[in-house]
JSON list of C-alpha atoms in Angstrom, two decimals:
[
{"chain": "E", "resi": 35, "resn": "MET", "atom": "CA", "xyz": [0.00, 0.00, 0.00]},
{"chain": "E", "resi": 36, "resn": "ASN", "atom": "CA", "xyz": [1.54, 3.28, -1.15]},
{"chain": "E", "resi": 37, "resn": "LYS", "atom": "CA", "xyz": [0.59, 6.58, 0.45]},
{"chain": "E", "resi": 38, "resn": "TYR", "atom": "CA", "xyz": [0.45, 9.83, -1.50]},
{"chain": "E", "resi": 39, "resn": "GLU", "atom": "CA", "xyz": [-0.31, 13.45, -0.73]},
{"chain": "E", "resi": 40, "resn": "SER", "atom": "CA", "xyz": [-1.79, 15.85, -3.23]},
{"chain": "E", "resi": 41, "resn": "VAL", "atom": "CA", "xyz": [-2.05, 19.62, -2.91]},
{"chain": "E", "resi": 42, "resn": "ILE", "atom": "CA", "xyz": [-4.09, 21.56, -5.41]},
{"chain": "E", "resi": 43, "resn": "ILE", "atom": "CA", "xyz": [-4.53, 25.31, -5.72]},
{"chain": "E", "resi": 44, "resn": "VAL", "atom": "CA", "xyz": [-7.86, 26.41, -7.15]},
{"chain": "E", "resi": 45, "resn": "LYS", "atom": "CA", "xyz": [-8.81, 29.84, -8.47]},
{"chain": "E", "resi": 46, "resn": "PRO", "atom": "CA", "xyz": [-9.80, 32.03, -5.50]},
{"chain": "E", "resi": 47, "resn": "ASN", "atom": "CA", "xyz": [-12.78, 33.73, -7.14]},
{"chain": "E", "resi": 48, "resn": "LEU", "atom": "CA", "xyz": [-14.98, 30.61, -7.46]},
{"chain": "E", "resi": 49, "resn": "SER", "atom": "CA", "xyz": [-18.40, 30.56, -5.85]},
{"chain": "E", "resi": 50, "resn": "LYS", "atom": "CA", "xyz": [-19.19, 27.91, -3.24]},
{"chain": "E", "resi": 51, "resn": "THR", "atom": "CA", "xyz": [-21.11, 25.81, -5.77]},
{"chain": "E", "resi": 52, "resn": "GLU", "atom": "CA", "xyz": [-18.28, 25.98, -8.33]},
{"chain": "E", "resi": 53, "resn": "LEU", "atom": "CA", "xyz": [-15.75, 25.03, -5.64]},
{"chain": "E", "resi": 54, "resn": "ALA", "atom": "CA", "xyz": [-17.99, 22.15, -4.54]},
{"chain": "E", "resi": 55, "resn": "LYS", "atom": "CA", "xyz": [-18.14, 20.89, -8.16]},
{"chain": "E", "resi": 56, "resn": "VAL", "atom": "CA", "xyz": [-14.35, 20.94, -8.46]},
{"chain": "E", "resi": 57, "resn": "THR", "atom": "CA", "xyz": [-13.80, 19.20, -5.10]},
{"chain": "E", "resi": 58, "resn": "SER", "atom": "CA", "xyz": [-16.41, 16.53, -5.85]},
{"chain": "E", "resi": 59, "resn": "LYS", "atom": "CA", "xyz": [-14.87, 15.91, -9.29]},
{"chain": "E", "resi": 60, "resn": "VAL", "atom": "CA", "xyz": [-11.41, 15.49, -7.72]},
{"chain": "E", "resi": 61, "resn": "GLU", "atom": "CA", "xyz": [-12.66, 13.36, -4.82]},
{"chain": "E", "resi": 62, "resn": "ASN", "atom": "CA", "xyz": [-14.67, 11.10, -7.13]},
{"chain": "E", "resi": 63, "resn": "LYS", "atom": "CA", "xyz": [-11.64, 10.50, -9.37]},
{"chain": "E", "resi": 64, "resn": "ILE", "atom": "CA", "xyz": [-9.32, 9.78, -6.44]},
{"chain": "E", "resi": 65, "resn": "ASN", "atom": "CA", "xyz": [-11.88, 7.43, -4.84]},
{"chain": "E", "resi": 66, "resn": "GLU", "atom": "CA", "xyz": [-12.32, 5.68, -8.18]},
{"chain": "E", "resi": 67, "resn": "LEU", "atom": "CA", "xyz": [-8.59, 4.90, -8.38]},
{"chain": "E", "resi": 68, "resn": "ALA", "atom": "CA", "xyz": [-7.50, 4.91, -4.72]},
{"chain": "E", "resi": 69, "resn": "LYS", "atom": "CA", "xyz": [-8.80, 5.52, -1.19]},
{"chain": "E", "resi": 70, "resn": "ILE", "atom": "CA", "xyz": [-8.83, 9.01, 0.39]},
{"chain": "E", "resi": 71, "resn": "THR", "atom": "CA", "xyz": [-7.53, 8.79, 3.95]},
{"chain": "E", "resi": 72, "resn": "ASP", "atom": "CA", "xyz": [-7.55, 12.50, 4.83]},
{"chain": "E", "resi": 73, "resn": "LYS", "atom": "CA", "xyz": [-8.53, 15.80, 3.29]},
{"chain": "E", "resi": 74, "resn": "ALA", "atom": "CA", "xyz": [-8.14, 19.41, 4.38]},
{"chain": "E", "resi": 75, "resn": "ASP", "atom": "CA", "xyz": [-9.39, 22.73, 3.06]},
{"chain": "E", "resi": 76, "resn": "TYR", "atom": "CA", "xyz": [-6.98, 25.53, 3.94]},
{"chain": "E", "resi": 77, "resn": "GLY", "atom": "CA", "xyz": [-9.04, 28.26, 2.29]},
{"chain": "E", "resi": 78, "resn": "VAL", "atom": "CA", "xyz": [-7.77, 31.22, 0.30]},
{"chain": "E", "resi": 79, "resn": "LYS", "atom": "CA", "xyz": [-4.12, 32.13, 0.90]},
{"chain": "E", "resi": 80, "resn": "LYS", "atom": "CA", "xyz": [-1.72, 34.58, -0.70]},
{"chain": "E", "resi": 81, "resn": "LEU", "atom": "CA", "xyz": [0.60, 32.97, -3.24]},
{"chain": "E", "resi": 82, "resn": "ALA", "atom": "CA", "xyz": [4.37, 33.42, -3.10]},
{"chain": "E", "resi": 83, "resn": "TYR", "atom": "CA", "xyz": [4.29, 34.45, -6.77]},
{"chain": "E", "resi": 84, "resn": "GLU", "atom": "CA", "xyz": [1.62, 35.13, -9.33]},
{"chain": "E", "resi": 85, "resn": "ILE", "atom": "CA", "xyz": [0.23, 32.06, -11.11]},
{"chain": "E", "resi": 86, "resn": "ARG", "atom": "CA", "xyz": [-1.91, 32.61, -14.22]},
{"chain": "E", "resi": 87, "resn": "LYS", "atom": "CA", "xyz": [-2.61, 36.20, -13.14]},
{"chain": "E", "resi": 88, "resn": "ASN", "atom": "CA", "xyz": [-3.80, 35.06, -9.66]},
{"chain": "E", "resi": 89, "resn": "LYS", "atom": "CA", "xyz": [-2.20, 36.48, -6.54]},
{"chain": "E", "resi": 90, "resn": "GLU", "atom": "CA", "xyz": [-4.24, 34.24, -4.22]},
{"chain": "E", "resi": 91, "resn": "GLY", "atom": "CA", "xyz": [-5.36, 30.64, -4.36]},
{"chain": "E", "resi": 92, "resn": "HIS", "atom": "CA", "xyz": [-7.70, 28.27, -2.55]},
{"chain": "E", "resi": 93, "resn": "TYR", "atom": "CA", "xyz": [-5.61, 25.40, -1.13]},
{"chain": "E", "resi": 94, "resn": "LEU", "atom": "CA", "xyz": [-6.92, 21.83, -0.89]},
{"chain": "E", "resi": 95, "resn": "LEU", "atom": "CA", "xyz": [-4.94, 18.88, 0.49]},
{"chain": "E", "resi": 96, "resn": "TYR", "atom": "CA", "xyz": [-5.74, 15.19, -0.11]},
{"chain": "E", "resi": 97, "resn": "GLN", "atom": "CA", "xyz": [-3.96, 12.17, 1.33]},
{"chain": "E", "resi": 98, "resn": "PHE", "atom": "CA", "xyz": [-4.73, 8.85, -0.32]},
{"chain": "E", "resi": 99, "resn": "GLU", "atom": "CA", "xyz": [-3.57, 5.25, -0.51]},
{"chain": "E", "resi": 100, "resn": "VAL", "atom": "CA", "xyz": [-3.07, 3.27, -3.70]},
{"chain": "E", "resi": 101, "resn": "ASN", "atom": "CA", "xyz": [-3.34, -0.53, -3.73]},
{"chain": "E", "resi": 102, "resn": "GLY", "atom": "CA", "xyz": [-1.90, -2.88, -6.31]},
{"chain": "E", "resi": 103, "resn": "ASN", "atom": "CA", "xyz": [0.52, -2.45, -9.16]},
{"chain": "E", "resi": 104, "resn": "ASN", "atom": "CA", "xyz": [-1.20, 0.48, -10.85]},
{"chain": "E", "resi": 105, "resn": "LYS", "atom": "CA", "xyz": [0.35, 3.16, -8.65]},
{"chain": "E", "resi": 106, "resn": "GLU", "atom": "CA", "xyz": [2.09, 4.94, -11.54]},
{"chain": "E", "resi": 107, "resn": "ASN", "atom": "CA", "xyz": [-1.02, 4.88, -13.74]},
{"chain": "E", "resi": 108, "resn": "THR", "atom": "CA", "xyz": [-3.14, 6.07, -10.83]},
{"chain": "E", "resi": 109, "resn": "THR", "atom": "CA", "xyz": [-1.06, 9.18, -10.20]},
{"chain": "E", "resi": 110, "resn": "LYS", "atom": "CA", "xyz": [-0.83, 9.89, -13.94]},
{"chain": "E", "resi": 111, "resn": "GLU", "atom": "CA", "xyz": [-4.60, 9.69, -14.27]},
{"chain": "E", "resi": 112, "resn": "ILE", "atom": "CA", "xyz": [-5.15, 12.02, -11.30]},
{"chain": "E", "resi": 113, "resn": "GLU", "atom": "CA", "xyz": [-2.60, 14.49, -12.73]},
{"chain": "E", "resi": 114, "resn": "ARG", "atom": "CA", "xyz": [-4.39, 14.32, -16.09]},
{"chain": "E", "resi": 115, "resn": "LEU", "atom": "CA", "xyz": [-7.62, 15.36, -14.37]},
{"chain": "E", "resi": 116, "resn": "TYR", "atom": "CA", "xyz": [-5.81, 18.24, -12.67]},
{"chain": "E", "resi": 117, "resn": "ARG", "atom": "CA", "xyz": [-4.36, 19.44, -15.99]},
{"chain": "E", "resi": 118, "resn": "ILE", "atom": "CA", "xyz": [-7.68, 19.46, -17.84]},
{"chain": "E", "resi": 119, "resn": "THR", "atom": "CA", "xyz": [-9.64, 21.14, -15.04]},
{"chain": "E", "resi": 120, "resn": "ASP", "atom": "CA", "xyz": [-9.53, 24.88, -15.78]},
{"chain": "E", "resi": 121, "resn": "GLU", "atom": "CA", "xyz": [-10.27, 25.90, -12.18]},
{"chain": "E", "resi": 122, "resn": "ILE", "atom": "CA", "xyz": [-7.07, 24.26, -10.89]},
{"chain": "E", "resi": 123, "resn": "ILE", "atom": "CA", "xyz": [-4.11, 26.60, -11.32]},
{"chain": "E", "resi": 124, "resn": "LYS", "atom": "CA", "xyz": [-1.38, 24.49, -9.67]},
{"chain": "E", "resi": 125, "resn": "TYR", "atom": "CA", "xyz": [-1.03, 20.97, -8.26]},
{"chain": "E", "resi": 126, "resn": "MET", "atom": "CA", "xyz": [1.50, 18.59, -6.78]},
{"chain": "E", "resi": 127, "resn": "ILE", "atom": "CA", "xyz": [1.41, 14.88, -5.91]},
{"chain": "E", "resi": 128, "resn": "ILE", "atom": "CA", "xyz": [4.14, 13.42, -3.72]},
{"chain": "E", "resi": 129, "resn": "LYS", "atom": "CA", "xyz": [4.76, 9.95, -2.33]},
{"chain": "E", "resi": 130, "resn": "MET", "atom": "CA", "xyz": [4.83, 9.89, 1.46]}
]
């Protein structure tokens, strides 16, 4: 069982319903491929540098476990979702 941690930064100007759509999309994809063990919403924070003309970002943290031999494909598929979701401005997945 491999443990991973994913931090995503979402555009700060999203409404609560738009943010809920993004988080449910991300959580559904992670749960489809792995098991979420912990999640945290750190809210809107100032960025160290401007990203895509945003000076602030809404931080979300997910910790999840991947079973089996598909660990590389799992992280690639989650990163693919992050890349194609316009509301996500930055992301990172690390192995714990």
